[in-house]
Short mmCIF file of C-alpha atoms in Angstrom, two decimals:
data_model
loop_
_atom_site.label_atom_id
_atom_site.label_comp_id
_atom_site.label_asym_id
_atom_site.label_seq_id
_atom_site.Cartn_x
_atom_site.Cartn_y
_atom_site.Cartn_z
CA ASP T 1 0.00 0.00 0.00
CA GLY T 2 1.19 3.50 -0.77
CA GLY T 3 1.69 5.96 2.01
CA ILE T 4 3.96 8.12 4.10
CA THR T 5 6.17 6.71 6.84
CA GLN T 6 7.54 8.89 9.60
CA SER T 7 10.03 7.78 12.21
CA PRO T 8 10.51 7.75 15.06
CA LYS T 9 7.03 8.05 16.55
CA TYR T 10 8.40 9.61 19.75
CA LEU T 11 11.69 11.42 20.20
CA PHE T 12 13.28 13.11 23.19
CA ARG T 13 16.17 15.48 22.72
CA LYS T 14 18.43 17.26 25.15
CA GLU T 15 18.87 20.99 25.04
CA GLY T 16 21.65 21.83 22.62
CA GLN T 17 21.17 18.63 20.65
CA ASN T 18 20.22 18.37 16.99
CA VAL T 19 17.91 15.56 15.92
CA THR T 20 16.66 14.37 12.52
CA LEU T 21 13.14 13.17 11.78
CA SER T 22 12.65 10.80 8.89
CA CYS T 23 9.89 11.05 6.27
CA GLU T 24 9.58 8.60 3.35
CA GLN T 25 6.77 8.33 0.79
CA ASN T 26 6.04 5.75 -1.91
CA LEU T 27 3.18 7.65 -3.53
CA ASN T 28 5.39 9.00 -6.31
CA HIS T 29 4.47 12.54 -5.24
CA ASP T 30 6.68 15.41 -6.32
CA ALA T 31 5.82 17.75 -3.44
CA MET T 32 6.56 17.17 0.24
CA TYR T 33 5.91 19.27 3.34
CA TRP T 34 6.66 19.55 7.04
CA TYR T 35 4.16 21.01 9.49
CA ARG T 36 4.23 21.53 13.24
CA GLN T 37 1.14 21.28 15.39
CA ASP T 38 1.25 22.74 18.88
CA PRO T 39 -1.36 21.62 21.44
CA GLY T 40 -4.84 22.84 20.55
CA GLN T 41 -3.58 24.59 17.44
CA GLY T 42 -3.76 24.22 13.72
CA LEU T 43 -0.87 23.08 11.59
CA ARG T 44 1.84 25.57 10.64
CA LEU T 45 4.14 25.12 7.67
CA ILE T 46 7.84 24.64 8.43
CA TYR T 47 9.31 23.82 5.00
CA TYR T 48 8.08 22.57 1.65
CA SER T 49 9.70 21.09 -1.44
CA GLN T 50 8.16 20.90 -4.90
CA ILE T 51 11.02 19.04 -6.59
CA VAL T 52 14.24 17.25 -5.73
CA ASN T 53 17.11 19.51 -4.60
CA ASP T 54 14.80 22.47 -4.02
CA PHE T 55 12.93 23.57 -0.90
CA GLN T 56 11.40 26.72 0.55
CA LYS T 57 10.82 28.09 4.04
CA GLY T 58 7.35 28.25 5.49
CA ASP T 59 6.07 30.38 8.36
CA ILE T 60 8.11 28.81 11.17
CA ALA T 61 11.40 27.66 9.58
CA GLU T 62 13.66 29.12 12.29
CA GLY T 63 15.51 26.35 14.13
CA TYR T 64 14.86 23.77 11.42
CA SER T 65 16.65 22.54 8.30
CA VAL T 66 15.71 20.10 5.54
CA SER T 67 17.16 18.31 2.53
CA ARG T 68 15.56 16.76 -0.56
CA GLU T 69 18.15 14.55 -2.23
CA LYS T 70 15.64 11.91 -3.32
CA LYS T 71 12.04 12.24 -4.49
CA GLU T 72 10.76 9.86 -1.83
CA SER T 73 12.59 11.34 1.16
CA PHE T 74 12.34 14.67 3.00
CA PRO T 75 14.14 14.54 6.38
CA LEU T 76 13.74 17.36 8.90
CA THR T 77 16.53 18.35 11.30
CA VAL T 78 15.51 20.11 14.48
CA THR T 79 18.44 22.15 15.69
CA SER T 80 19.36 23.41 19.14
CA ALA T 81 17.98 26.81 18.08
CA GLN T 82 14.46 25.40 18.14
CA LYS T 83 13.23 26.11 21.66
CA ASN T 84 9.71 24.72 21.49
CA PRO T 85 9.48 22.23 24.39
CA THR T 86 6.97 19.89 22.75
CA ALA T 87 5.63 19.53 19.25
CA PHE T 88 3.84 17.17 16.94
CA ASP T 89 5.68 17.26 13.63
CA LEU T 90 3.80 16.03 10.58
CA CYS T 91 5.13 15.23 7.13
CA ALA T 92 2.86 15.32 4.06
CA SER T 93 3.05 14.89 0.31
CA SER T 94 0.97 15.72 -2.74
CA THR T 95 1.12 15.94 -6.49
CA THR T 96 2.01 19.35 -7.85
CA ARG T 97 -1.36 19.98 -9.39
CA THR T 98 -2.96 23.22 -8.27
CA GLY T 99 -5.04 23.25 -5.12
CA ASP T 100 -7.46 20.41 -5.60
CA GLN T 101 -5.07 17.60 -4.90
CA PRO T 102 -5.19 16.48 -1.26
CA GLN T 103 -2.19 16.28 0.98
CA HIS T 104 -1.45 12.86 2.43
CA PHE T 105 -0.05 12.90 5.95
CA GLY T 106 2.19 10.58 7.90
CA ASP T 107 1.37 9.59 11.49
CA GLY T 108 3.69 12.23 12.93
CA THR T 109 6.59 12.41 15.36
CA ARG T 110 6.10 13.70 18.90
CA LEU T 111 9.21 15.60 19.90
CA SER T 112 10.01 16.73 23.43
CA ILE T 113 12.94 18.44 25.09
CA LEU T 114 14.31 16.68 28.17
CA GLY R 1 -0.80 37.44 5.30
CA GLN R 2 -3.47 34.83 5.32
CA SER R 3 -5.81 33.93 8.16
CA LEU R 4 -8.73 31.59 8.73
CA GLU R 5 -11.27 31.78 11.53
CA GLN R 6 -13.37 28.88 12.75
CA PRO R 7 -15.14 28.16 16.06
CA SER R 8 -12.96 26.37 18.59
CA GLU R 9 -15.61 23.89 19.66
CA VAL R 10 -19.03 22.65 18.53
CA THR R 11 -21.29 20.19 20.34
CA ALA R 12 -23.98 18.11 18.66
CA VAL R 13 -26.12 15.04 19.27
CA GLU R 14 -25.67 11.67 17.58
CA GLY R 15 -27.86 11.43 14.48
CA ALA R 16 -28.18 15.20 14.12
CA ILE R 17 -26.71 17.65 11.58
CA VAL R 18 -23.91 20.08 12.38
CA GLN R 19 -22.33 22.93 10.45
CA ILE R 20 -18.75 24.12 10.99
CA ASN R 21 -18.06 27.58 9.61
CA CYS R 22 -14.84 29.06 8.27
CA THR R 23 -14.07 32.61 7.18
CA TYR R 24 -10.79 33.43 5.50
CA GLN R 25 -8.61 36.33 4.43
CA THR R 26 -6.19 35.71 1.58
CA SER R 27 -4.32 37.83 -0.95
CA GLY R 28 -5.48 35.54 -3.75
CA PHE R 29 -7.94 32.67 -3.62
CA TYR R 30 -7.26 29.19 -4.96
CA GLY R 31 -9.73 27.05 -3.07
CA LEU R 32 -10.81 25.98 0.41
CA SER R 33 -10.04 22.53 1.78
CA TRP R 34 -11.29 20.64 4.83
CA TYR R 35 -9.38 18.07 6.87
CA GLN R 36 -10.41 15.80 9.74
CA GLN R 37 -8.07 14.84 12.57
CA HIS R 38 -8.86 12.38 15.35
CA ASP R 39 -7.05 12.85 18.65
CA GLY R 40 -3.41 11.85 18.27
CA GLY R 41 -3.85 10.99 14.61
CA ALA R 42 -2.89 12.35 11.22
CA PRO R 43 -5.11 14.79 9.34
CA THR R 44 -7.10 13.27 6.49
CA PHE R 45 -8.54 15.12 3.51
CA LEU R 46 -12.31 15.54 3.37
CA SER R 47 -13.19 18.00 0.62
CA TYR R 48 -12.12 20.87 -1.61
CA ASN R 49 -14.11 23.78 -3.06
CA ALA R 50 -12.77 26.10 -5.74
CA LEU R 51 -16.11 27.38 -7.00
CA ASP R 52 -19.19 28.72 -5.22
CA GLY R 53 -21.76 26.20 -4.16
CA LEU R 54 -22.19 22.92 -2.36
CA GLU R 55 -20.09 19.79 -2.89
CA GLU R 56 -21.53 16.58 -1.45
CA THR R 57 -19.59 13.45 -0.53
CA GLY R 58 -21.72 10.97 1.36
CA ARG R 59 -22.66 12.31 4.80
CA PHE R 60 -20.28 15.25 4.43
CA SER R 61 -20.88 18.35 2.32
CA SER R 62 -18.83 21.50 1.89
CA PHE R 63 -20.02 24.92 0.81
CA LEU R 64 -18.15 27.96 -0.50
CA SER R 65 -19.08 31.58 -1.09
CA ARG R 66 -16.11 33.40 -2.60
CA SER R 67 -17.83 36.80 -2.45
CA ASP R 68 -18.25 36.40 1.33
CA SER R 69 -14.86 34.70 1.87
CA TYR R 70 -16.80 32.03 3.73
CA GLY R 71 -17.26 28.33 3.69
CA TYR R 72 -18.71 25.60 5.85
CA LEU R 73 -18.54 21.87 6.38
CA LEU R 74 -21.87 20.12 6.92
CA LEU R 75 -21.97 16.74 8.63
CA GLN R 76 -25.22 14.80 8.53
CA GLU R 77 -26.43 11.73 10.45
CA LEU R 78 -23.71 12.27 13.01
CA GLN R 79 -21.97 9.20 14.38
CA MET R 80 -19.78 8.92 17.46
CA LYS R 81 -16.79 8.26 15.19
CA ASP R 82 -17.20 11.79 13.78
CA SER R 83 -15.88 13.18 17.08
CA ALA R 84 -12.67 14.83 15.91
CA SER R 85 -11.13 18.19 15.05
CA TYR R 86 -11.95 19.73 11.68
CA PHE R 87 -9.65 22.20 9.93
CA CYS R 88 -10.27 24.49 7.01
CA ALA R 89 -7.24 25.39 4.90
CA VAL R 90 -6.15 27.49 1.92
CA PRO R 91 -3.00 27.26 -0.23
CA TYR R 92 -0.02 28.82 1.53
CA SER R 93 1.04 31.42 -1.02
CA GLY R 94 -0.48 30.62 -4.37
CA GLY R 95 -2.06 27.94 -6.47
CA GLY R 96 0.88 25.59 -6.66
CA ALA R 97 2.12 22.84 -4.38
CA ASP R 98 3.48 25.16 -1.73
CA GLY R 99 1.68 23.87 1.31
CA LEU R 100 -1.43 24.93 3.18
CA THR R 101 -2.35 27.55 5.76
CA PHE R 102 -4.71 25.98 8.30
CA GLY R 103 -7.27 27.42 10.66
CA LYS R 104 -6.88 26.54 14.33
CA GLY R 105 -9.48 23.83 14.08
CA THR R 106 -12.94 23.10 15.43
CA HIS R 107 -13.26 20.36 18.02
CA LEU R 108 -16.54 18.52 17.39
CA ILE R 109 -18.04 16.85 20.45
CA ILE R 110 -20.85 14.39 19.82
CA GLN R 111 -23.16 13.41 22.63
CA PRO R 112 -25.23 10.22 22.61
#
């Protein structure tokens, strides 16, 4: 079955530590996205990528970095500059058709600072 | 910038009909989407409206009025499994695949 796989499901990091969240899709989608969801809030865009080797910042890119070396993979690195104590980070993908194509989400990674 | 407003919480009775409203402000309009998210789960796509009017998909319908910058999600024959958060969303910065801007979500509580 096609879908998006995120790992790990839970991750604890120490202050000052960088960690990388994995996101893999086998839907053959060109576009991939990272969102963060804080408790009781909507999703906010961290980074997005429409094609391999290209990506753009979203609203809350500070403290994060990404790479897009392969079409199926879009890992997110959370750096020590990211001070949010807890977050639910969600990866998504879609085709690049305008608007009407839905985004498919992974099950998310819950990240906490020890 | 873009913003979307929706009620934080709505309560309804099993078997009834409920409407979740969404108003938006965007620099350009390319369509309004709706997503459902159960507690602890991933959002799943429900519907998309680019043109004015009502789109029906089973028990769920979505309406759009571009002149009023307003849309709603209508859920009929409510079931307990419909208890979830519902988010309206618009394209982040244009019509391409550049992500979505979401509202803060409406938590739907269904009582037996």
